[in-house]
XYZ file of C-alpha atoms in Angstrom:
752
model
C -8.275 -67.682 42.962
C -9.408 -69.051 46.284
C -13.002 -68.445 45.257
C -12.398 -70.176 41.998
C -11.059 -73.079 43.964
C -14.223 -73.354 45.941
C -16.257 -73.464 42.786
C -14.038 -76.248 41.515
C -14.274 -78.275 44.676
C -16.373 -80.907 43.018
C -13.921 -81.373 40.188
C -12.245 -84.774 40.105
C -9.586 -83.972 37.513
C -6.348 -82.355 38.720
C -5.741 -78.636 38.259
C -2.442 -77.129 37.198
C -1.722 -73.567 38.278
C 1.222 -71.195 38.464
C 1.381 -69.217 41.727
C 3.895 -66.518 42.748
C 6.023 -67.431 45.778
C 7.509 -64.815 48.114
C 10.254 -65.030 50.718
C 12.746 -67.109 48.703
C 16.339 -65.881 48.718
C 18.237 -68.756 47.120
C 17.907 -72.158 45.459
C 17.734 -73.866 48.846
C 14.548 -71.941 49.584
C 13.008 -73.258 46.371
C 13.896 -76.794 47.451
C 12.262 -76.223 50.858
C 9.040 -74.923 49.300
C 9.015 -77.785 46.816
C 9.432 -80.358 49.589
C 6.599 -78.722 51.535
C 4.300 -78.914 48.513
C 5.190 -82.510 47.696
C 4.420 -83.525 51.291
C 0.803 -82.345 50.974
C -1.834 -85.005 50.231
C -3.518 -84.068 46.973
C -0.488 -82.400 45.394
C 0.471 -84.613 42.451
C 3.458 -82.592 41.295
C 5.173 -79.311 42.115
C 8.050 -77.375 40.602
C 9.305 -74.275 42.376
C 11.362 -71.898 40.271
C 13.695 -69.642 42.210
C 14.543 -67.553 39.131
C 11.000 -66.357 38.455
C 9.767 -66.795 42.055
C 6.857 -69.051 41.129
C 5.468 -72.514 41.827
C 3.874 -74.750 39.208
C 1.473 -76.975 41.153
C -0.709 -79.854 39.925
C -3.162 -80.850 42.636
C -6.512 -82.518 43.260
C -9.029 -79.800 44.262
C -11.317 -82.393 45.848
C -8.577 -83.324 48.322
C -7.313 -79.915 49.403
C -7.838 -76.244 48.712
C -5.337 -73.739 47.521
C -5.764 -71.860 50.802
C -4.606 -74.989 52.645
C -1.607 -75.180 50.320
C -0.830 -71.546 51.130
C -1.123 -72.222 54.871
C 1.428 -75.035 54.663
C 3.836 -72.892 52.658
C 3.476 -70.076 55.210
C 4.252 -72.525 58.003
C 7.473 -73.326 56.169
C 8.497 -69.655 56.265
C 7.382 -68.552 52.775
C 4.126 -67.435 51.169
C 1.967 -67.902 48.069
C 0.203 -64.964 46.428
C -3.413 -65.874 45.774
C -5.447 -63.606 43.517
C -8.553 -63.654 45.700
C -6.936 -62.437 48.902
C -8.683 -59.330 50.281
C -5.444 -57.411 50.663
C -4.136 -58.777 47.407
C -0.876 -57.243 46.258
C 0.581 -58.370 42.990
C 3.974 -60.053 42.820
C 5.213 -57.176 40.671
C 4.270 -54.664 43.374
C 5.898 -56.768 46.087
C 9.033 -57.187 43.988
C 9.172 -53.462 43.279
C 8.804 -52.637 46.988
C 11.440 -55.233 47.853
C 13.790 -53.793 45.225
C 13.397 -50.236 46.562
C 14.036 -51.390 50.128
C 17.063 -53.438 49.069
C 18.448 -50.469 47.143
C 18.109 -48.163 50.167
C 19.722 -50.705 52.497
C 22.595 -51.263 50.056
C 23.336 -47.542 49.716
C 23.356 -46.968 53.481
C 25.347 -50.166 54.076
C 28.105 -48.808 51.826
C 27.945 -45.311 53.357
C 28.429 -46.766 56.851
C 31.018 -49.378 55.765
C 33.426 -47.031 53.987
C 34.574 -45.205 57.183
C 34.847 -48.588 58.978
C 37.229 -49.860 56.285
C 39.130 -46.554 56.357
C 39.670 -46.754 60.137
C 40.652 -50.455 59.974
C 43.281 -49.748 57.323
C 44.728 -46.406 58.416
C 44.110 -46.152 62.182
C 44.418 -49.679 63.578
C 46.232 -48.566 66.768
C 44.004 -45.635 67.668
C 42.102 -46.584 70.855
C 38.882 -44.826 69.748
C 38.849 -46.359 66.275
C 37.452 -49.736 67.353
C 34.565 -48.042 69.203
C 33.708 -45.955 66.150
C 33.899 -49.105 63.996
C 31.568 -50.898 66.411
C 29.084 -48.018 66.297
C 29.097 -47.899 62.479
C 29.177 -51.659 61.793
C 26.310 -52.516 64.162
C 23.565 -50.801 62.067
C 25.036 -52.257 58.875
C 24.906 -55.826 60.175
C 21.740 -55.717 62.282
C 19.614 -53.069 60.540
C 20.543 -52.810 56.856
C 21.326 -56.551 56.832
C 18.589 -57.630 59.224
C 16.682 -59.539 56.552
C 19.468 -62.156 56.485
C 19.101 -62.743 60.239
C 15.283 -62.739 60.164
C 15.210 -65.258 57.308
C 17.905 -67.404 58.917
C 15.921 -67.559 62.173
C 12.744 -68.465 60.258
C 14.619 -71.241 58.492
C 16.126 -72.514 61.741
C 12.651 -72.726 63.299
C 11.749 -75.188 60.549
C 15.141 -76.976 60.745
C 16.126 -75.574 57.340
C 19.178 -73.640 56.236
C 19.759 -71.433 53.207
C 21.991 -68.661 51.913
C 20.729 -66.317 54.617
C 21.914 -68.840 57.221
C 25.449 -68.655 55.815
C 25.452 -64.838 55.712
C 23.952 -64.477 59.191
C 26.352 -67.025 60.709
C 29.462 -65.547 59.104
C 28.764 -61.867 59.747
C 27.261 -62.565 63.165
C 30.318 -64.538 64.296
C 32.734 -61.915 62.917
C 30.844 -59.068 64.570
C 30.396 -60.861 67.921
C 34.078 -61.896 68.051
C 35.121 -58.308 67.309
C 32.703 -56.848 69.846
C 34.002 -59.178 72.593
C 37.590 -58.163 71.770
C 36.570 -54.520 71.901
C 34.730 -54.725 75.226
C 37.041 -57.310 76.868
C 40.402 -56.863 75.068
C 42.265 -59.183 77.433
C 40.192 -62.237 76.573
C 42.209 -63.104 73.405
C 45.163 -60.731 73.984
C 47.896 -63.270 74.876
C 50.402 -63.534 72.051
C 48.550 -61.059 69.921
C 49.742 -57.932 68.187
C 50.869 -54.960 70.191
C 47.884 -53.148 68.674
C 45.528 -55.372 70.664
C 43.277 -58.298 69.809
C 42.044 -58.520 66.190
C 38.660 -57.123 65.242
C 36.734 -57.763 62.017
C 34.043 -55.085 62.063
C 35.083 -54.005 58.547
C 34.686 -57.584 57.257
C 31.213 -58.028 58.755
C 30.030 -54.655 57.414
C 31.555 -54.958 53.941
C 30.252 -58.521 53.471
C 26.704 -57.272 54.149
C 27.255 -54.357 51.743
C 28.700 -56.533 48.953
C 26.075 -59.265 49.296
C 23.310 -56.657 49.274
C 24.840 -55.132 46.128
C 24.993 -58.588 44.552
C 21.335 -59.211 45.400
C 20.443 -55.828 43.913
C 22.234 -56.559 40.623
C 20.832 -60.089 40.562
C 17.318 -58.733 41.114
C 17.640 -56.400 38.121
C 19.146 -59.083 35.898
C 16.513 -61.682 36.827
C 13.799 -59.154 36.133
C 15.054 -58.834 32.555
C 14.893 -62.596 31.979
C 11.081 -62.480 31.926
C 10.797 -59.445 29.616
C 9.220 -61.559 26.879
C 6.380 -62.715 29.128
C 5.734 -59.161 30.346
C 5.670 -58.061 26.711
C 3.029 -60.686 25.907
C 0.906 -59.685 28.907
C 1.216 -56.032 27.850
C -0.361 -56.811 24.462
C -3.808 -57.119 26.031
C -5.685 -53.750 25.844
C -7.397 -52.678 29.073
C -10.535 -51.251 27.428
C -12.680 -52.294 24.489
C -15.072 -50.350 22.270
C -18.275 -52.323 21.725
C -21.703 -51.702 20.213
C -24.682 -52.721 22.400
C -28.241 -51.748 21.581
C -26.896 -49.607 18.769
C -24.747 -47.511 21.129
C -20.961 -47.460 20.860
C -19.317 -47.450 24.287
C -15.961 -48.196 25.945
C -15.915 -51.012 28.523
C -13.239 -52.878 30.448
C -11.924 -55.900 28.548
C -13.261 -58.212 31.290
C -16.822 -57.020 30.511
C -16.769 -58.227 26.901
C -18.994 -61.210 26.204
C -19.159 -63.767 23.435
C -20.659 -62.398 20.188
C -20.392 -58.793 21.318
C -19.784 -56.445 18.380
C -16.318 -54.969 18.841
C -15.006 -51.928 16.976
C -11.266 -51.643 16.220
C -9.879 -48.354 14.916
C -6.592 -47.836 13.046
C -3.572 -48.144 15.343
C -5.468 -50.012 18.072
C -4.703 -53.469 19.402
C -7.308 -56.168 18.927
C -8.779 -56.977 22.397
C -10.469 -60.330 21.649
C -10.376 -63.186 19.161
C -13.090 -62.679 16.572
C -14.374 -62.780 13.025
C -14.372 -59.616 10.934
C -17.955 -58.695 10.060
C -17.258 -55.424 8.271
C -14.348 -53.247 7.187
C -10.944 -54.155 5.838
C -7.438 -53.511 7.064
C -3.954 -54.930 7.512
C -3.164 -56.444 10.914
C 0.336 -56.910 12.345
C 0.403 -60.415 13.880
C 4.171 -60.531 14.422
C 3.828 -60.474 18.220
C 2.018 -63.826 18.053
C 3.469 -65.523 14.991
C 6.885 -63.912 14.500
C 5.855 -63.091 10.916
C 6.934 -59.509 10.124
C 4.485 -58.914 7.234
C 1.041 -57.530 8.119
C -1.892 -59.722 7.080
C -4.865 -58.423 5.053
C -8.206 -58.775 6.884
C -11.669 -58.552 5.379
C -15.145 -59.802 6.306
C -14.849 -63.462 7.295
C -11.168 -63.207 8.362
C -10.078 -64.296 11.831
C -8.271 -61.810 14.062
C -6.582 -62.470 17.383
C -6.254 -60.580 20.658
C -2.986 -58.707 21.017
C -2.437 -58.098 17.292
C -2.179 -54.536 15.966
C -4.660 -53.067 13.500
C -2.704 -50.885 11.082
C -4.944 -49.035 8.600
C -8.711 -49.327 8.236
C -11.397 -49.778 10.866
C -12.738 -53.250 11.621
C -15.904 -54.521 13.244
C -15.690 -57.960 14.862
C -17.953 -60.613 16.235
C -16.227 -61.700 19.481
C -15.512 -65.448 19.328
C -13.165 -65.839 22.312
C -12.743 -63.469 25.258
C -10.723 -63.301 28.462
C -8.802 -66.456 29.292
C -10.016 -68.271 26.164
C -8.226 -66.055 23.618
C -5.179 -67.398 21.845
C -3.046 -64.708 23.542
C -4.226 -65.814 27.006
C -3.494 -69.444 26.137
C -0.019 -68.516 24.889
C 0.728 -66.569 28.088
C -0.501 -69.506 30.179
C 1.652 -71.991 28.266
C 4.753 -69.768 28.459
C 4.232 -69.320 32.218
C 3.908 -73.062 32.726
C 6.913 -73.770 30.506
C 9.049 -71.258 32.394
C 7.948 -72.814 35.681
C 8.857 -76.344 34.598
C 12.223 -77.932 35.242
C 14.662 -79.664 32.934
C 16.186 -82.973 34.117
C 19.564 -81.338 34.679
C 17.890 -78.679 36.821
C 16.374 -81.274 39.144
C 19.839 -82.758 39.670
C 21.281 -79.318 40.419
C 18.438 -78.610 42.850
C 19.250 -81.824 44.702
C 22.857 -80.703 45.038
C 21.841 -77.185 46.103
C 19.476 -78.636 48.690
C 22.294 -80.340 50.601
C 24.868 -77.687 49.787
C 24.223 -75.340 52.749
C 24.416 -78.014 55.512
C 27.575 -79.381 53.889
C 29.159 -75.911 53.814
C 28.323 -75.333 57.477
C 30.000 -78.671 58.188
C 33.083 -77.661 56.188
C 33.236 -74.411 58.156
C 33.271 -76.309 61.489
C 35.881 -78.721 60.163
C 38.001 -75.763 59.026
C 37.884 -74.198 62.486
C 38.662 -77.522 64.159
C 41.542 -78.244 61.775
C 43.128 -74.846 62.486
C 42.843 -75.450 66.241
C 44.282 -78.956 66.067
C 47.144 -78.081 63.725
C 48.055 -74.609 64.995
C 46.890 -74.394 68.578
C 44.769 -71.867 70.457
C 47.082 -68.989 69.519
C 45.610 -69.132 65.998
C 42.009 -68.619 67.100
C 41.657 -65.404 65.021
C 42.956 -67.098 61.853
C 40.766 -70.170 62.481
C 37.750 -67.988 62.987
C 38.578 -65.911 59.913
C 38.928 -69.024 57.719
C 35.717 -70.662 58.925
C 33.783 -67.415 58.446
C 35.196 -66.957 54.921
C 34.125 -70.492 53.999
C 30.566 -69.642 55.011
C 30.615 -66.476 52.918
C 32.196 -67.747 49.737
C 30.178 -70.979 49.432
C 26.745 -69.818 48.403
C 24.504 -71.939 46.171
C 22.933 -68.908 44.486
C 24.887 -69.172 41.241
C 24.212 -72.911 41.178
C 20.493 -72.368 41.620
C 20.321 -69.674 38.942
C 22.447 -71.427 36.313
C 19.671 -73.434 34.642
C 16.378 -71.597 35.275
C 17.591 -68.186 34.107
C 18.790 -69.641 30.791
C 15.514 -71.528 30.331
C 13.346 -68.511 31.149
C 15.188 -66.298 28.643
C 15.044 -69.058 26.043
C 11.299 -69.721 26.501
C 10.614 -66.017 26.153
C 12.721 -65.725 23.013
C 10.929 -68.731 21.531
C 7.540 -67.113 22.247
C 8.786 -63.920 20.602
C 9.390 -65.966 17.450
C 6.012 -67.681 17.492
C 7.327 -70.929 18.988
C 5.503 -72.281 22.038
C 7.471 -74.835 24.043
C 5.496 -76.969 26.474
C 8.204 -77.467 29.105
C 11.890 -77.259 29.878
C 12.418 -80.964 29.235
C 11.254 -80.590 25.627
C 13.667 -77.706 25.095
C 16.540 -79.701 26.560
C 15.829 -82.810 24.453
C 15.459 -80.783 21.246
C 19.202 -80.147 21.045
C 19.767 -83.920 20.749
C 17.429 -84.390 17.755
C 19.165 -86.162 14.877
C 16.114 -87.093 12.760
C 13.120 -84.951 11.837
C 10.034 -86.693 10.470
C 7.645 -84.437 8.540
C 4.069 -84.955 7.526
C 3.411 -83.871 3.921
C -0.081 -82.440 3.677
C -0.483 -79.282 5.745
C 3.097 -79.361 6.974
C 5.302 -79.257 3.887
C 2.381 -78.340 1.628
C -0.394 -75.826 2.203
C -2.876 -78.634 2.953
C -5.574 -76.916 0.914
C -6.090 -78.550 -2.506
C -6.660 -75.961 -5.217
C -7.507 -76.189 -8.877
C -4.356 -75.481 -10.829
C -5.943 -75.868 -14.299
C -9.300 -76.658 -15.871
C -9.133 -77.518 -19.562
C -12.293 -77.843 -21.639
C -12.399 -80.136 -24.682
C -11.814 -78.148 -27.875
C -15.189 -79.079 -29.340
C -17.112 -77.747 -26.303
C -18.815 -74.449 -27.121
C -21.374 -74.215 -24.283
C -18.811 -73.827 -21.527
C -21.086 -71.803 -19.229
C -23.777 -74.497 -19.342
C -21.391 -77.319 -18.542
C -19.534 -75.273 -15.909
C -22.824 -74.816 -14.050
C -23.452 -78.572 -14.118
C -19.894 -79.335 -12.931
C -20.318 -76.781 -10.113
C -23.605 -78.408 -9.066
C -22.036 -81.881 -8.980
C -19.026 -80.804 -6.921
C -21.112 -78.702 -4.507
C -23.148 -81.804 -3.749
C -20.049 -83.859 -2.972
C -18.170 -83.859 0.358
C -14.853 -85.039 -1.079
C -11.936 -82.624 -0.424
C -11.070 -82.544 -4.127
C -14.693 -81.702 -4.954
C -14.545 -78.888 -2.376
C -11.491 -77.528 -4.183
C -13.405 -77.489 -7.480
C -16.437 -75.860 -5.840
C -14.205 -73.189 -4.263
C -12.679 -72.559 -7.676
C -16.088 -71.832 -9.209
C -17.134 -69.707 -6.229
C -14.046 -67.550 -6.707
C -14.811 -67.332 -10.416
C -18.187 -65.816 -9.509
C -20.288 -68.784 -10.549
C -23.942 -68.172 -9.736
C -25.989 -70.463 -7.466
C -25.611 -74.131 -8.418
C -28.258 -75.857 -10.525
C -30.610 -78.351 -8.907
C -29.723 -81.862 -10.042
C -32.540 -84.314 -10.598
C -30.324 -87.178 -9.438
C -27.032 -87.411 -7.540
C -24.919 -90.347 -6.374
C -21.464 -90.635 -4.848
C -19.437 -93.474 -6.381
C -17.221 -94.574 -3.474
C -13.539 -94.107 -4.165
C -14.103 -93.164 -7.813
C -16.172 -89.964 -8.077
C -19.787 -88.790 -8.412
C -22.601 -88.877 -10.968
C -25.639 -86.644 -11.407
C -28.487 -86.162 -13.836
C -29.469 -82.934 -15.535
C -31.950 -82.617 -18.378
C -32.202 -86.439 -18.580
C -28.474 -86.812 -19.187
C -25.972 -88.376 -16.762
C -22.783 -86.474 -15.977
C -19.760 -87.842 -14.167
C -16.830 -86.337 -12.260
C -14.120 -88.733 -11.200
C -10.814 -90.437 -11.644
C -9.340 -92.040 -14.728
C -10.371 -95.388 -13.237
C -14.051 -94.334 -13.235
C -13.753 -93.013 -16.754
C -12.185 -96.241 -18.049
C -14.704 -98.411 -16.161
C -17.427 -96.819 -18.279
C -15.578 -97.721 -21.465
C -14.351 -94.165 -22.065
C -10.881 -93.138 -23.164
C -8.980 -89.936 -22.575
C -8.539 -88.065 -25.851
C -4.921 -87.853 -26.982
C -5.040 -84.062 -27.136
C -6.062 -83.881 -23.471
C -3.446 -86.429 -22.413
C -0.591 -84.339 -23.738
C -1.980 -81.123 -22.237
C -2.373 -82.640 -18.746
C 0.995 -84.414 -18.717
C 2.892 -81.453 -17.275
C 0.475 -81.108 -14.340
C 0.636 -84.841 -13.683
C 4.427 -84.759 -13.558
C 4.196 -81.913 -11.031
C 2.328 -84.261 -8.681
C -1.157 -82.850 -9.229
C -4.239 -85.064 -9.046
C -6.200 -85.228 -12.340
C -9.968 -85.739 -12.410
C -12.344 -85.766 -15.371
C -15.778 -84.319 -16.166
C -17.581 -86.405 -18.743
C -20.741 -88.040 -20.066
C -21.072 -91.593 -21.374
C -20.181 -90.271 -24.807
C -17.681 -87.485 -24.334
C -14.928 -86.177 -22.045
C -15.933 -82.586 -21.402
C -13.023 -81.323 -19.289
C -9.975 -82.303 -17.308
C -9.269 -80.716 -13.945
C -5.844 -80.599 -12.302
C -5.842 -80.221 -8.505
C -2.655 -79.531 -6.607
C -1.545 -78.880 -3.045
C 1.105 -76.157 -3.312
C 4.291 -76.487 -1.327
C 4.439 -73.849 1.409
C 6.712 -70.896 0.994
C 9.763 -71.655 3.104
C 9.458 -75.453 3.178
C 12.525 -75.997 0.970
C 14.528 -73.438 2.940
C 13.526 -75.011 6.266
C 14.454 -78.531 5.164
C 17.813 -77.331 3.854
C 18.444 -75.533 7.185
C 17.707 -78.755 9.080
C 20.123 -80.654 6.843
C 22.757 -77.950 7.428
C 22.365 -78.650 11.160
C 23.262 -82.296 10.469
C 19.697 -83.535 10.908
C 18.262 -86.266 8.674
C 14.834 -85.352 7.228
C 12.142 -87.955 6.486
C 8.718 -87.296 4.938
C 5.789 -89.595 5.764
C 2.540 -89.372 3.811
C -0.636 -91.270 3.213
C -0.646 -90.065 -0.400
C 0.524 -92.037 -3.407
C 4.179 -92.838 -3.967
C 4.185 -90.719 -7.135
C 2.929 -87.670 -5.282
C 5.268 -88.294 -2.341
C 8.272 -88.788 -4.590
C 7.662 -85.522 -6.413
C 7.251 -83.496 -3.187
C 10.313 -85.168 -1.643
C 12.412 -84.388 -4.703
C 11.150 -80.815 -4.894
C 11.783 -79.996 -1.239
C 15.011 -81.968 -0.822
C 14.046 -84.308 2.046
C 16.510 -87.164 2.519
C 13.947 -90.007 2.633
C 10.214 -90.509 2.194
C 7.617 -93.177 2.865
C 4.212 -93.038 1.121
C 0.762 -94.658 1.384
C 1.067 -94.963 5.186
C -1.853 -95.240 7.567
C -1.765 -93.089 10.762
C -0.703 -96.032 12.957
C 2.059 -96.892 10.477
C 3.509 -93.404 10.951
C 3.731 -94.103 14.703
C 5.357 -97.489 13.992
C 7.899 -95.823 11.722
C 8.896 -93.407 14.512
C 9.193 -96.314 16.998
C 11.481 -98.132 14.568
C 13.746 -95.102 14.287
C 13.899 -94.799 18.086
C 14.794 -98.472 18.478
C 17.735 -97.822 16.187
C 18.951 -95.173 18.642
C 17.725 -92.046 16.873
C 16.314 -89.064 18.764
C 13.280 -88.173 16.666
C 11.200 -85.043 16.224
C 7.884 -85.305 14.369
C 6.255 -82.299 12.698
C 2.558 -82.599 11.866
C -0.753 -80.829 11.943
C -3.583 -83.334 11.711
C -5.401 -85.895 13.820
C -3.734 -88.552 11.699
C -0.357 -87.313 12.977
C -1.338 -87.484 16.657
C 0.107 -90.946 17.341
C 3.421 -90.097 15.701
C 3.566 -86.730 17.528
C 2.939 -88.426 20.876
C 5.488 -91.180 20.137
C 8.230 -88.731 19.122
C 10.896 -87.546 21.529
C 9.769 -84.050 20.539
C 6.415 -83.557 18.778
C 6.067 -80.278 16.895
C 2.550 -79.184 15.873
C 1.798 -76.537 13.286
C -0.434 -73.799 14.740
C -3.020 -73.963 11.951
C -3.553 -77.662 12.621
C -5.994 -79.501 14.837
C -6.326 -78.961 18.591
C -5.562 -82.650 19.148
C -2.239 -82.365 17.334
C -1.292 -79.301 19.436
C -2.433 -80.998 22.639
C -0.103 -83.974 22.250
C 2.816 -81.972 20.832
C 5.755 -80.714 22.906
C 6.154 -77.628 20.749
C 3.757 -75.555 18.621
C 4.699 -73.333 15.675
C 1.956 -70.680 15.792
C 2.516 -69.351 12.279
C 2.712 -72.844 10.695
C 5.905 -71.631 8.989
C 8.281 -74.578 8.763
C 11.253 -72.195 8.887
C 10.608 -71.713 12.617
C 11.626 -75.343 13.289
C 15.368 -74.857 12.556
C 15.187 -71.736 14.729
C 13.846 -73.840 17.608
C 16.706 -76.314 17.105
C 19.305 -73.509 17.154
C 17.732 -71.952 20.245
C 17.731 -75.289 22.063
C 21.398 -75.886 21.260
C 22.351 -72.371 22.406
C 20.328 -72.778 25.621
C 21.917 -76.078 26.571
C 25.354 -74.590 25.789
C 24.591 -71.627 28.080
C 23.373 -73.911 30.883
C 26.596 -75.937 30.678
C 28.678 -72.734 30.813
C 26.708 -71.486 33.823
C 27.021 -74.774 35.696
C 30.750 -74.981 34.955
C 31.420 -71.532 36.371
C 29.095 -72.062 39.349
C 30.814 -75.342 40.282
C 34.384 -74.242 39.556
C 33.844 -71.129 41.681
C 32.998 -73.255 44.712
C 35.578 -75.975 43.983
C 38.386 -73.397 43.906
C 36.948 -70.887 46.367
C 36.189 -73.129 49.364
C 39.717 -74.619 49.802
C 41.311 -71.167 49.475
C 38.824 -69.746 51.985
C 39.640 -72.625 54.368
C 43.313 -71.564 54.278
C 45.052 -74.258 52.216
C 47.454 -71.610 50.889
C 48.431 -70.383 54.372
C 51.122 -73.047 55.108
C 52.881 -72.202 51.806
C 52.287 -68.470 51.334
C 50.899 -67.172 54.643
C 47.829 -65.950 52.707
C 44.295 -66.099 54.146
C 41.403 -64.973 51.955
C 39.685 -61.885 53.319
C 35.954 -62.252 54.054
C 35.446 -58.966 52.170
C 36.896 -60.431 48.959
C 34.853 -63.612 49.507
C 31.683 -61.522 49.796
C 32.445 -59.624 46.595
C 33.269 -62.853 44.739
C 30.046 -64.495 45.908
C 27.977 -61.553 44.698
C 29.730 -61.462 41.347
C 29.248 -65.200 40.753
C 25.450 -64.873 40.760
C 25.495 -61.736 38.634
C 27.821 -63.336 36.064
C 25.563 -66.412 35.711
C 22.436 -64.323 35.124
C 24.300 -62.018 32.721
C 25.503 -65.008 30.721
C 21.905 -66.245 30.421
C 20.759 -62.828 29.218
C 23.123 -63.174 26.228
C 20.518 -65.557 24.772
C 18.261 -62.552 24.167
C 20.740 -61.323 21.548
C 21.015 -64.702 19.822
C 20.391 -64.464 16.081
C 18.085 -67.285 14.960
């Protein structure tokens, strides 16, 4: 990556990259890294995600290099993993090594802690017990838990504090106090128990063991939140079978070049995006589109990297390889979306950033309050309370509440063929109360097709006139003419005749000459302008198609109507169901179209949309959305064409259909890869469930600290004589993080 950066040094446009971050142990660490990045000249924006240990950075490569960014992050006590480093180790390998080490330390911490607890509970007066406890607790605190002290010291060197600071302070104080009382028992012996001064070796050791166990469980749970992304990355085959110079050979996927001939056998995954040049098969595209039914592929069909060839063999012409395939783009967009932050998350990060210093302050105040109110004889209780405050008040659960839910949700959306640009879009989606839909290509297929072609009864030379009609429509560039030409191509019509004369009649149709006779194809307006009338027999036969919203055109000479052609744009399978699902969610549906009111009215009635507006220009669609927003509505726009771009950009959430234009997808906040409208209600349900989960997580994270800190400080002691044990505080702190992550993982089982 560093080398890539050098090559891009002359680039003036900003680059956006996602880079793994190591060394973070809590949300406060993410805040520190983020502050470091924002302080660098040339960094335009940076989001650091503690849950997936990554940083999303937008920076100006002409102002600073990624190596310089890494150097600054290292100076802050953390690190970035750059792909081009000589001793490059992937984040997955580092995480796996870290997990194994944490697991070993946790097991030994518990093995050493159990006898310490046993001696503290059942042999408190035995003179040798405290020395055995000291010998067993020391390796737990300073060897198996040394990472907390190392990280805390690193943070202190940069005037930062995080969760490790709290753990190191609390266990270090408890251990040091106990060690002093063991070595010099008379120092705090006045007024104490007959069994000698108090020692808290068991608390220091068990807190390290419990917090390590919590980190271990949290590590496993967080790892599961990004399963969907790992699944997507795993879809890319490592090797490809290609034909070069007539020889079939296996090469690494990175060696494939544009227009290489790629061979796909039954049961193999497609390694690149390409066009089928020979063979036929069915390809499972569900991993990209969410559609469970395999799609038939034949010469001319498009296939995409990551999809699964089921039956026959296929030969492809590679059209997109490496980072340009649709799969690579989807992975990149999911990574960036998971690295982005929702507005509520930024607020929580701000709170988490000041949380640790505030907790340290509360701990000092607790100790001081005990001394002032109870006197020096209560030093052990004061120390115990202040240490427990440090242990129980950890911002981990707070920092994990939002990102874990968003990561799981983004992955689930990708699994269903829904690409969400960022966390903000997902958060806003749950507020949508109005959905504006484009008609052509969104509700309908967007591909006009001939639904009927009726020849006049007196015509006997149908083949002759069909050839002339085919020639006229092949010469035209009008979309309706293309539909007629496609119809004849499918019917097996031979090569079109050569017209001796051809002219497009703007807005009305075309005319052409063959064998010294003029032929016309056009609208009823063109036909009537030439003094022709539609025969009564044809009028009655075309009425049904007209009522269905089809467009009727005519093929005629100056003396006779030869045929009538009905062209329709079929409504997509699932459009009615999707619109009804949106209405069931309490969302108002509006259809906007540039087509005629008659056509719009028929489609609106057929699909059940609440309102429609027809004959709109592209800018009028944008104005319509602005008007809705001024009235207080939160609006989503669904479209697929360039003409929808303004409305998509204006919407609170723009949703592009995957088969649409690149421009529409570029401005949209969400993309439905399969172009199936039924995915939109699923996105709405997922957004609502995600926001609900985030609220639950934040509630439990806050309530845990609101209740836990006063109890740890000893507010119950004057009334009940109860002081919270540091061991229980350590277990509660570990469980709080695990419960938040587990609650987020429930989204994976959500039925959409």
